[in-house]
Coordinates of C-alpha atoms in Angstrom, one line a residue:
Chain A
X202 CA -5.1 -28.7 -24.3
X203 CA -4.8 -25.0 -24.6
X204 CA -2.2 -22.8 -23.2
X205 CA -3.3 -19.6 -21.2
X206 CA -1.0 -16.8 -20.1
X207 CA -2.1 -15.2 -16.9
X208 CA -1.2 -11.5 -15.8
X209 CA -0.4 -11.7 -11.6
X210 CA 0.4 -9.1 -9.1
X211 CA 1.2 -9.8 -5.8
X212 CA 2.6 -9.0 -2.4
X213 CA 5.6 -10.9 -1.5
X214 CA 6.2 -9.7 2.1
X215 CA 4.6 -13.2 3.3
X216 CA 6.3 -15.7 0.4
X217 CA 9.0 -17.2 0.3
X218 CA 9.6 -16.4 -3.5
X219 CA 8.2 -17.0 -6.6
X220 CA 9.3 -20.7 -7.1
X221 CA 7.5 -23.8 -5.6
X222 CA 8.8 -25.1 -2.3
X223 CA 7.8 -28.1 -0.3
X224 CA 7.0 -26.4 3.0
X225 CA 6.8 -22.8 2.2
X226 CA 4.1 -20.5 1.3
X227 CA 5.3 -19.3 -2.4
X228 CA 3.9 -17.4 -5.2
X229 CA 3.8 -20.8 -7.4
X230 CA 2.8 -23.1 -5.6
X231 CA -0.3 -20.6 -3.8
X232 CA -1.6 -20.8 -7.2
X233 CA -1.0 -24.0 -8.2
X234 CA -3.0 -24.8 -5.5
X235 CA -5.8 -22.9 -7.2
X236 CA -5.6 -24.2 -10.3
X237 CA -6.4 -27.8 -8.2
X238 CA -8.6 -26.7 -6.7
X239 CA -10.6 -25.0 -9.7
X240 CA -9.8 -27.5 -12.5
X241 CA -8.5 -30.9 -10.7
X242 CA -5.8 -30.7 -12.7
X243 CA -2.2 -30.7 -11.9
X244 CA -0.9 -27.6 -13.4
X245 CA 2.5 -26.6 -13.8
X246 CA 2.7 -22.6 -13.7
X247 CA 5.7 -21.4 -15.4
X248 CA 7.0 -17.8 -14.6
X249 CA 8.9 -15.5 -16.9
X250 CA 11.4 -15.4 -14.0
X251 CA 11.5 -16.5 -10.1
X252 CA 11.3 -13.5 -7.9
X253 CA 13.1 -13.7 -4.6
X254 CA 11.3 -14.2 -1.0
X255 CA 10.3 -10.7 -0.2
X256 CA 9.8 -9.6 -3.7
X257 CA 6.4 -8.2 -5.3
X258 CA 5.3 -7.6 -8.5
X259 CA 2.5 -6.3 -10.7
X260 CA 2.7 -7.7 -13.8
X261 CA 4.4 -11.0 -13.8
X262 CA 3.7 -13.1 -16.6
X263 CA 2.8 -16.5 -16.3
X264 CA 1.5 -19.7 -18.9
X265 CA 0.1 -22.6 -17.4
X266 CA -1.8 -25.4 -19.8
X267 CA -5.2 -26.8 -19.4
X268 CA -7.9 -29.1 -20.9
X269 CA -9.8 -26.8 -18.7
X270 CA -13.8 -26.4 -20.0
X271 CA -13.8 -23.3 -18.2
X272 CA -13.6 -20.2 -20.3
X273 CA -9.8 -18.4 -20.5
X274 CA -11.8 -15.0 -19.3
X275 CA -13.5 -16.7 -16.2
X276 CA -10.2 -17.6 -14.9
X277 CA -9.7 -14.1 -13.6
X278 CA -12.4 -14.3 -11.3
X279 CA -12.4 -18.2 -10.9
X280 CA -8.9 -17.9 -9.8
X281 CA -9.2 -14.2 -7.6
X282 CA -11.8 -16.1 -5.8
X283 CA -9.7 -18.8 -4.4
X284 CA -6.8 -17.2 -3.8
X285 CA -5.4 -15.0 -0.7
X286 CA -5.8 -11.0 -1.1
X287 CA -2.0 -10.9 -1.9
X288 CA -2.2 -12.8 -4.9
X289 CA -4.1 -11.3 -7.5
X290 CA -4.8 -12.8 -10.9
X291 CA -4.8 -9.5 -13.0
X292 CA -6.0 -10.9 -16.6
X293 CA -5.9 -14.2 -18.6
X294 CA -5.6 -14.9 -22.2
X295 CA -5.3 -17.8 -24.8
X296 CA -1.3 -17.7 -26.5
X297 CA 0.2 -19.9 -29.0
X298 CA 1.1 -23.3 -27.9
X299 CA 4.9 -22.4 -27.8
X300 CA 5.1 -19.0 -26.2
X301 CA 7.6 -18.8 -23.3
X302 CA 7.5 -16.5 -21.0
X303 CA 10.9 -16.8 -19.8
X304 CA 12.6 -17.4 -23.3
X305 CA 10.9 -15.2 -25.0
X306 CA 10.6 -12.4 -22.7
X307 CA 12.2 -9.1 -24.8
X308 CA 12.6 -6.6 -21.8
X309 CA 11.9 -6.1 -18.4
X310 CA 11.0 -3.6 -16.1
X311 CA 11.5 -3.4 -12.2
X312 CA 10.9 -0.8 -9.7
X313 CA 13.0 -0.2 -6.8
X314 CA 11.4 1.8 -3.8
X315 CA 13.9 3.8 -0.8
X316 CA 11.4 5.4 1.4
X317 CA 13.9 7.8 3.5
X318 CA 11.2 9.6 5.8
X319 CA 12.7 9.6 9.5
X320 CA 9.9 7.2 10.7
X321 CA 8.5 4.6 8.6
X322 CA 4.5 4.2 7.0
X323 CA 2.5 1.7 7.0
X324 CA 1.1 1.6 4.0
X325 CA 4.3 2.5 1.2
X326 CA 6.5 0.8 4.0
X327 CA 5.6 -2.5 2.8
X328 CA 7.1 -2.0 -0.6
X329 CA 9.7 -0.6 0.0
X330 CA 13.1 -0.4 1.6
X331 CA 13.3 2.0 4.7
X332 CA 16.3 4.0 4.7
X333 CA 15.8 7.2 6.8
X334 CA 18.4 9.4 5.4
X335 CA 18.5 11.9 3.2
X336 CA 20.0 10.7 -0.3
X337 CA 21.4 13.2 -2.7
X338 CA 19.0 12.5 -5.9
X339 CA 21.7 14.2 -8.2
X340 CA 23.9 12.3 -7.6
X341 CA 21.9 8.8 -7.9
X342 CA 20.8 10.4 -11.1
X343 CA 23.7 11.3 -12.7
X344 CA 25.6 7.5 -10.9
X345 CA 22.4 5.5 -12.8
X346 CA 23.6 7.1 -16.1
X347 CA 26.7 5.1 -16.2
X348 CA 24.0 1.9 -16.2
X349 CA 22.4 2.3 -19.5
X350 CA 23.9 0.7 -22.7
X351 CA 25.0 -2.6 -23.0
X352 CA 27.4 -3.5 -20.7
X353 CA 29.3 -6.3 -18.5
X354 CA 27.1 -6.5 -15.3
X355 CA 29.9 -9.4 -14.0
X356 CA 30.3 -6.7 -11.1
X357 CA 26.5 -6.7 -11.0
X358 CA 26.2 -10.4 -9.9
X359 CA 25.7 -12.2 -6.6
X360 CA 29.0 -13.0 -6.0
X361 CA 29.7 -17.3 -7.0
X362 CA 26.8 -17.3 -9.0
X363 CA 27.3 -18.7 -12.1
X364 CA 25.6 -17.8 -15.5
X365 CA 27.6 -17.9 -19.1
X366 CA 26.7 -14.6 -20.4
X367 CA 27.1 -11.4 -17.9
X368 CA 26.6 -8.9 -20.7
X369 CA 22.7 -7.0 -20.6
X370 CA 21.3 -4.3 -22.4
X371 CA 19.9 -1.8 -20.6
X372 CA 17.6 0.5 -22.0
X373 CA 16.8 3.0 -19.2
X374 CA 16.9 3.7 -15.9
X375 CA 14.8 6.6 -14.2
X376 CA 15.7 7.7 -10.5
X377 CA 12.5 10.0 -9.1
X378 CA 11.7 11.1 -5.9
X379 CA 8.0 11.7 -4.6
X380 CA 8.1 13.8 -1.7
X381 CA 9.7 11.3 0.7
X382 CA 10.2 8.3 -1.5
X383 CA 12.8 7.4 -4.1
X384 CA 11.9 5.4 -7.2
X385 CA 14.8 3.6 -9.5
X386 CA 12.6 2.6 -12.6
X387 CA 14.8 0.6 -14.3
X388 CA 14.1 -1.2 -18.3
X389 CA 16.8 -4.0 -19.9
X390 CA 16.5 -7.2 -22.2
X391 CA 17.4 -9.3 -19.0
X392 CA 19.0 -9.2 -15.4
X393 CA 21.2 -11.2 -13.8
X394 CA 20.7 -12.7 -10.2
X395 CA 20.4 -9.8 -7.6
X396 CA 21.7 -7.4 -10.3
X397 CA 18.5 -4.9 -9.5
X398 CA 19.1 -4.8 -5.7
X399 CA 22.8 -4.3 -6.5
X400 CA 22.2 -1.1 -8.6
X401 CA 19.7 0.2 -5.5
X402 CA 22.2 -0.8 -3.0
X403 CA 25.0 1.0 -5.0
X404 CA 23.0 3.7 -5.8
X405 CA 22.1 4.6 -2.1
X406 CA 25.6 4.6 -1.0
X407 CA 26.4 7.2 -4.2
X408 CA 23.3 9.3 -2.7
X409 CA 24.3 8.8 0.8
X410 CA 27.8 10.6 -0.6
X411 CA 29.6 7.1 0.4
X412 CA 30.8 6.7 -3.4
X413 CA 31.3 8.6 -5.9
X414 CA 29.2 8.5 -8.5
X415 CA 31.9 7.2 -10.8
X416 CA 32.1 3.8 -8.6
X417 CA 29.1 2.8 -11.4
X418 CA 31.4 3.2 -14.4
X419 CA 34.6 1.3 -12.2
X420 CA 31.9 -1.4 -11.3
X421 CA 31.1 -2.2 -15.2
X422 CA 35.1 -1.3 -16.3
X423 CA 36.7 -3.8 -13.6
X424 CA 33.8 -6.4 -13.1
X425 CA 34.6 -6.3 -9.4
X426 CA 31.6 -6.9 -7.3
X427 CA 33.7 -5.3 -4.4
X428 CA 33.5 -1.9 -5.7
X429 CA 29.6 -1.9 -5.5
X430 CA 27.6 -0.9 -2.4
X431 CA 25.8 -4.0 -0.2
X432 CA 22.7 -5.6 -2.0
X433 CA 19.8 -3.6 -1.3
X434 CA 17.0 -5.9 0.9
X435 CA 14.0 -7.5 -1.0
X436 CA 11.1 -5.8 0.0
X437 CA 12.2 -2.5 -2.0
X438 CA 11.9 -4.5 -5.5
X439 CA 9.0 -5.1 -7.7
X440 CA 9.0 -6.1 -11.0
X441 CA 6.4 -3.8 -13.3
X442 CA 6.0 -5.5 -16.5
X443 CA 7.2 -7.9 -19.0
X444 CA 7.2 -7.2 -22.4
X445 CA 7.0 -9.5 -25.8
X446 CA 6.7 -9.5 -29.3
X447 CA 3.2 -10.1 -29.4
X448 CA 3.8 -12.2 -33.2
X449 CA 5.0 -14.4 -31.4
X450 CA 2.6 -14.4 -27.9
X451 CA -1.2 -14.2 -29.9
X452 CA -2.4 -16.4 -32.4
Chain B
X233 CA 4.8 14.3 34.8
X234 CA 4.5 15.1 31.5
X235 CA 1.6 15.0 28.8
X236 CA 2.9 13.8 25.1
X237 CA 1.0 13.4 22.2
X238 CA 2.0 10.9 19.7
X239 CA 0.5 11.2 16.2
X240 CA -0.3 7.9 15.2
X241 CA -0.3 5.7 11.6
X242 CA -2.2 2.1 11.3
X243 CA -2.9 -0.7 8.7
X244 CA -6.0 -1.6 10.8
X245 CA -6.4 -4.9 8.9
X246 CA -5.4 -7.2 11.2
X247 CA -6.7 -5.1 14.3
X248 CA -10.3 -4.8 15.8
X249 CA -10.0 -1.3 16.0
X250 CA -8.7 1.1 18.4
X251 CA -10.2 0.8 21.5
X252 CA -8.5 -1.8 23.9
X253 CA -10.0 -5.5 24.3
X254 CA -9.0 -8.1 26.4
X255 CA -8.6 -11.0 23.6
X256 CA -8.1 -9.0 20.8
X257 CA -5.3 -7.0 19.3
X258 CA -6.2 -3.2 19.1
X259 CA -4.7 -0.3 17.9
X260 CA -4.8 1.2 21.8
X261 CA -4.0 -2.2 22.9
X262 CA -1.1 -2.9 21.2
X263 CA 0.7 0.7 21.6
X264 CA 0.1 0.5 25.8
X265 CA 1.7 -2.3 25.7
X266 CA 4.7 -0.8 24.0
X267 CA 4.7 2.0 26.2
X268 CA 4.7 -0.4 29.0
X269 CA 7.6 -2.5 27.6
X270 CA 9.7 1.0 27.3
X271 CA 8.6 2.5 30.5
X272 CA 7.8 0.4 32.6
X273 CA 4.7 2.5 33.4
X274 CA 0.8 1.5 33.1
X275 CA 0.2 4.2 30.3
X276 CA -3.3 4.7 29.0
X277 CA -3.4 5.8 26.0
X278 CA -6.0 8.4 24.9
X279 CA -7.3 9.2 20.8
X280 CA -9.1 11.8 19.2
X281 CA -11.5 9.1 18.8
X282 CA -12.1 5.3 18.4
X283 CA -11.5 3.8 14.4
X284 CA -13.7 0.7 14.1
X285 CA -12.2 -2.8 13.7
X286 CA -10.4 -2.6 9.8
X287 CA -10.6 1.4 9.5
X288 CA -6.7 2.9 9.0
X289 CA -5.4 6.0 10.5
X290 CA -2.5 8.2 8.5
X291 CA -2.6 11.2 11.6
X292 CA -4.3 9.5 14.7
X293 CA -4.0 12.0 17.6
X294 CA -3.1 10.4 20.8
X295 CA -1.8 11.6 24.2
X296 CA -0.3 10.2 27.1
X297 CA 0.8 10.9 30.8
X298 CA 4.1 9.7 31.5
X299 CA 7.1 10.2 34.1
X300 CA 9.6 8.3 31.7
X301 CA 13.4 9.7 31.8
X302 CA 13.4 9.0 27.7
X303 CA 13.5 12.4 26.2
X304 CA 10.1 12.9 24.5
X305 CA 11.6 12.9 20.8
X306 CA 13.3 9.4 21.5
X307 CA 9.8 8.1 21.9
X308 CA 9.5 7.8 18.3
X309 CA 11.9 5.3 17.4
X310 CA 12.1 3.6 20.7
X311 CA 8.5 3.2 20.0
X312 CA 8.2 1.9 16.4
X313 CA 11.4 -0.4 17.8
X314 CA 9.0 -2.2 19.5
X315 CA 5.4 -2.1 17.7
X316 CA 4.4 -4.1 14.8
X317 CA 4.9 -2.4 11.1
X318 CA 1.1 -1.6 11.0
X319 CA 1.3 0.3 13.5
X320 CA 4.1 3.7 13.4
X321 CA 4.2 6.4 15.7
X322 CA 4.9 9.8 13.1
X323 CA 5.9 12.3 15.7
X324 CA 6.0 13.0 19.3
X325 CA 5.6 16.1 21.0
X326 CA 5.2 17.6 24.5
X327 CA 2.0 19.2 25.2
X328 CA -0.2 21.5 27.6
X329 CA -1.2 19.5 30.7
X330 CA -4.8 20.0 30.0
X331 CA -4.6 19.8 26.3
X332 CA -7.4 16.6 25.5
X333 CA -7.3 14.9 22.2
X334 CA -11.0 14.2 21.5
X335 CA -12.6 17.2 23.6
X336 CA -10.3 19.5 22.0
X337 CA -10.5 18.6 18.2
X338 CA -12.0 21.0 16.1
X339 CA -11.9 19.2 12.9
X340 CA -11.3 16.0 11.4
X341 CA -10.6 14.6 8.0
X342 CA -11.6 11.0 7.0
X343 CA -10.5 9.2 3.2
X344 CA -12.7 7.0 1.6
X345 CA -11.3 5.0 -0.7
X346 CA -13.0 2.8 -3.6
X347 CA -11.9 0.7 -6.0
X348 CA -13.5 0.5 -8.9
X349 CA -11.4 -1.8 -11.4
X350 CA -12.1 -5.2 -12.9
X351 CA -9.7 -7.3 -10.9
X352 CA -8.4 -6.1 -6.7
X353 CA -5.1 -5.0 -6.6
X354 CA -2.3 -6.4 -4.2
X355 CA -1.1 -3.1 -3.1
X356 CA -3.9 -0.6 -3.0
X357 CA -6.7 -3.5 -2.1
X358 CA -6.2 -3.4 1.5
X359 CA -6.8 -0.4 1.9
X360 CA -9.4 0.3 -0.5
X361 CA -13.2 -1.2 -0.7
X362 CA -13.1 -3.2 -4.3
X363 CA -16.3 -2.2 -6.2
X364 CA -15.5 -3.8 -9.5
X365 CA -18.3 -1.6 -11.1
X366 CA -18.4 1.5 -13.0
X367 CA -19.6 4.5 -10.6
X368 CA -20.3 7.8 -12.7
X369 CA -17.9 10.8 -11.0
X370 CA -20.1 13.5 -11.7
X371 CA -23.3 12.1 -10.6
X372 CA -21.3 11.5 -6.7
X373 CA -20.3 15.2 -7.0
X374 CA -23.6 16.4 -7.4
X375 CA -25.2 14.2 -4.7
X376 CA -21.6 15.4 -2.2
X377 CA -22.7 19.1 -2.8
X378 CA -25.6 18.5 -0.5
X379 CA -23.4 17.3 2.4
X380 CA -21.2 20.3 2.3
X381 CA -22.5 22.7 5.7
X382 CA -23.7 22.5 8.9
X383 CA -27.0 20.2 9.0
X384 CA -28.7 17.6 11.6
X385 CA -26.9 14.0 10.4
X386 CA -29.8 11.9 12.3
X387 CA -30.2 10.4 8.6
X388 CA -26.4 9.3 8.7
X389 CA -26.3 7.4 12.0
X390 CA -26.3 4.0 12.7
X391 CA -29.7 3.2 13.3
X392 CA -29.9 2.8 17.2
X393 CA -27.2 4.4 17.8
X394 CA -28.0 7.0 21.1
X395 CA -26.0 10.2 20.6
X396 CA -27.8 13.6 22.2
X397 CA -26.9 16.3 19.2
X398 CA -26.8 14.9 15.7
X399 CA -26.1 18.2 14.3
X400 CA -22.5 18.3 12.5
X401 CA -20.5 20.9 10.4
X402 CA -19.0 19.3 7.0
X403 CA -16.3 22.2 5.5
X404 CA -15.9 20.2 2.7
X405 CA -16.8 17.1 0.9
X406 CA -14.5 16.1 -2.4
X407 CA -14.8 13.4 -4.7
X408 CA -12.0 12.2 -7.0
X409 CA -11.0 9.8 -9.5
X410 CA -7.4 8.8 -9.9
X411 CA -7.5 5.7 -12.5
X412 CA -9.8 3.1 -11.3
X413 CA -9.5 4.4 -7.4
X414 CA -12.1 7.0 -6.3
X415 CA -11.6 8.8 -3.3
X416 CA -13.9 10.8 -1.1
X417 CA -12.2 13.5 1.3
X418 CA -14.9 15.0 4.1
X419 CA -13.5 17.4 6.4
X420 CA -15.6 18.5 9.2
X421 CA -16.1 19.3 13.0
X422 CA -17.5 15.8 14.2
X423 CA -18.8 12.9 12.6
X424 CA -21.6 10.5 13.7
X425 CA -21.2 7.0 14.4
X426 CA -20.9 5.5 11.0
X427 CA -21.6 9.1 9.6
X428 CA -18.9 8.5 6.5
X429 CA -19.3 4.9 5.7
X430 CA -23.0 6.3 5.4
X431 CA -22.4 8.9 2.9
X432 CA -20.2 6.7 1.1
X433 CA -22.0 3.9 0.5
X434 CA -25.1 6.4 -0.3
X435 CA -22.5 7.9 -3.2
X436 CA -21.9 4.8 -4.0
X437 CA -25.1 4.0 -5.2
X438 CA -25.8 7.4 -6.6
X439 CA -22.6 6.4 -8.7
X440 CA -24.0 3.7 -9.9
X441 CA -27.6 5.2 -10.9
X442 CA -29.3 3.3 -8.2
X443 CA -30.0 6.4 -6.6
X444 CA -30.4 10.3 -7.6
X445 CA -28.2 12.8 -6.6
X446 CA -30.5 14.4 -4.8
X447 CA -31.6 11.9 -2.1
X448 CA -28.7 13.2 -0.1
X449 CA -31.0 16.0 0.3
X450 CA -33.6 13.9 1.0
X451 CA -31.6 11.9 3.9
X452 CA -31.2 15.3 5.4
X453 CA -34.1 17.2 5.5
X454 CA -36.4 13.9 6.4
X455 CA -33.6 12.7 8.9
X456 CA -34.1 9.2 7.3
X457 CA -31.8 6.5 7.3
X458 CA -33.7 4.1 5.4
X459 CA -33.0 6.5 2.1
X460 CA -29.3 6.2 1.8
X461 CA -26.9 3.2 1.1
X462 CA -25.7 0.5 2.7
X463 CA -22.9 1.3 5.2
X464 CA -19.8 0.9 3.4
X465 CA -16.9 -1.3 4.4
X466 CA -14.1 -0.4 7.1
X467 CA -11.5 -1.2 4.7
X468 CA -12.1 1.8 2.6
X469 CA -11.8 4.5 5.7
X470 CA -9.1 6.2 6.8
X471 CA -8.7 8.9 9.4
X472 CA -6.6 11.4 7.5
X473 CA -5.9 14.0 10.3
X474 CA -7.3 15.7 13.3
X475 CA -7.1 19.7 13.8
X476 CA -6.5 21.5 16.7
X477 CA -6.3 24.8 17.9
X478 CA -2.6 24.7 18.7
X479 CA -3.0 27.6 21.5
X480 CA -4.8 25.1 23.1
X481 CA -2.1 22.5 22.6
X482 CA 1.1 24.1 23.0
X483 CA 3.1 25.8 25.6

């Protein structure tokens, strides 16, 4: 038994999330399915997080654990080959037998997209969030500021959700815009539930001159969810890339 | 009555191609029946040209005859209210009565994209062909020089295919490498039936040393088919833009 780590992208528009579901079409379970398929075994693929239906990613890391006789770097294509397009399988690699990629993920980065041309496009349009008004990017810029640091994100949760800690560290958070489309990069040790789309969704409303730009720094002060703009729709968000300490990922 | 042109953007994935069919949904197909749903009017729609079935369109010039009451710049969203997301009207404008779409354009520019990494990629994959090999940038260059000006195409036509002049004008052929995704922009005044799938599966194989630079030449001056590539992929093509002289379009 060996335990392999594999790199996956995909496009979430047509999944129902990340996490398995009985009669749904998810992320998991898609390559689960695969896995059968390829090794007839019944392998449990564990995620460094669930993503939410709607949600892509890029680099989501992944273990799964296999008596498997088929070499770790033929999995790529083993894999590639019996999955749908939307699912990609970008690398595989032997790790130690007790990496986690949820525990022991170290940071996080996600990418939220606002594409705010007056009529949509068909091909940015699926990963993103169509919004076709003109956002102030000052003003998102200097709102995002109040994000980084470690903070209180309480006001940053899906309201009756219910984790212990609510404090995360976040390292950065970049707001760009590329001709007609707005990009909030956004790096931190963790996030809590919807926290990401609450930040985009808050952030519009400070660019759309709805909010001050000060409504960031009440959010984290007072905890109040209230304060923050609606939660920004799922096909905007993607997470980029998970990061490790690879002394404790590689032999 | 009024002629309007609407300028056109497709993910022709799931489509087989423009041109209307009766059990199959088309590009043409699926905007009539739009137009019909809005207007109530049988509207044919005309392009600048047919895209074969899985070829995408950024700037797709179409017209239409219509005596709808909706004021022409309306059509846009009351449009894309009722098309697919693969399909977005860009812009709608009113135009000369005898101003015609594919008579009328004087030059076109196609995309061809290709890429060339190790594993697809959810998000530029459908819209790319994947050719997980290494192609060499400067030997496709070379061999695109020969395109550039006006020359007798009969080499870069489907075999069979019946057109009277095969003579064609390329302004300019470029060749570019952003990370693993190579794209090949070809601006001209008319293209051939198959003309750029041609030449890109011909560059294709001069990228990969299969072929010399030079037998672009070759394919030209012998008018020979048989010398070049295979025809490359729909997925890779998209129509960029079509050119008008707008004195000709315009009141």
């Amino acid at each position: 038994m060996r335990r392999v780590q594999l790199i996956v992208a995909y496009d979430g528009t047509n999944f129902h999330g990340f996490a398995k579901q009985n009669h749904a079409a998810t992320i998991q379970g898609t390559i689960e399915k695969a896995l059968y398929e390829l090794t007839k075994e019944k392998i449990d693929l564990v995620g460094s997080g669930r993503t939410d239906a709607g949600v892509h990613a890029k680099g989501q890391c992944c273990i799964i654990d296999t008596n498997t006789t088929i070499p770790t770097k033929n999995l790529v294509k083993a894999l590639n080959g019996r999955l749908p397009k939307s699912i990609v399988i970008k690398d595989a690699m032997d790790v130690k037998e007790d990496f986690h990629p949820r525990f022991m993920a170290k940071r996080k980065t996600y990418r939220y997209q606002i594409l705010t041309s007056s009529v949509n496009d068909p091909f940015v349009g699926p990963f993103s969030y169509f919004y076709p008004y003109p956002l102030d990017i000052e003003r998102m810029q200097k709102a995002a500021k109040y994000i980084e640091g470690e903070h209180d994100f309480k006001g940053f949760c899906a309201s009756g959700s219910s984790v212990k800690g609510t404090v995360r560290m976040v390292y950065s958070i970049e707001v760009r815009k590329v001709d007609d489309l707005i990009q909030i990069d956004i790096c931190g040790n963790g996030f809590l539930y919807n926290m990401v789309r609450i930040i985009a969704g808050t952030l519009i409303e400070v660019g759309r001159g709805k909010k001050a730009p000060r409504c960031i720094a009440e959010m984290i002060e007072k905890k109040d969810r209230t304060l923050g703009g609606p939660t920004a729709p799922p096909e905007g968000l993607t997470l980029l890339e998970v990061y490790y300490d690879d002394a404790l990922r590689y032999e």
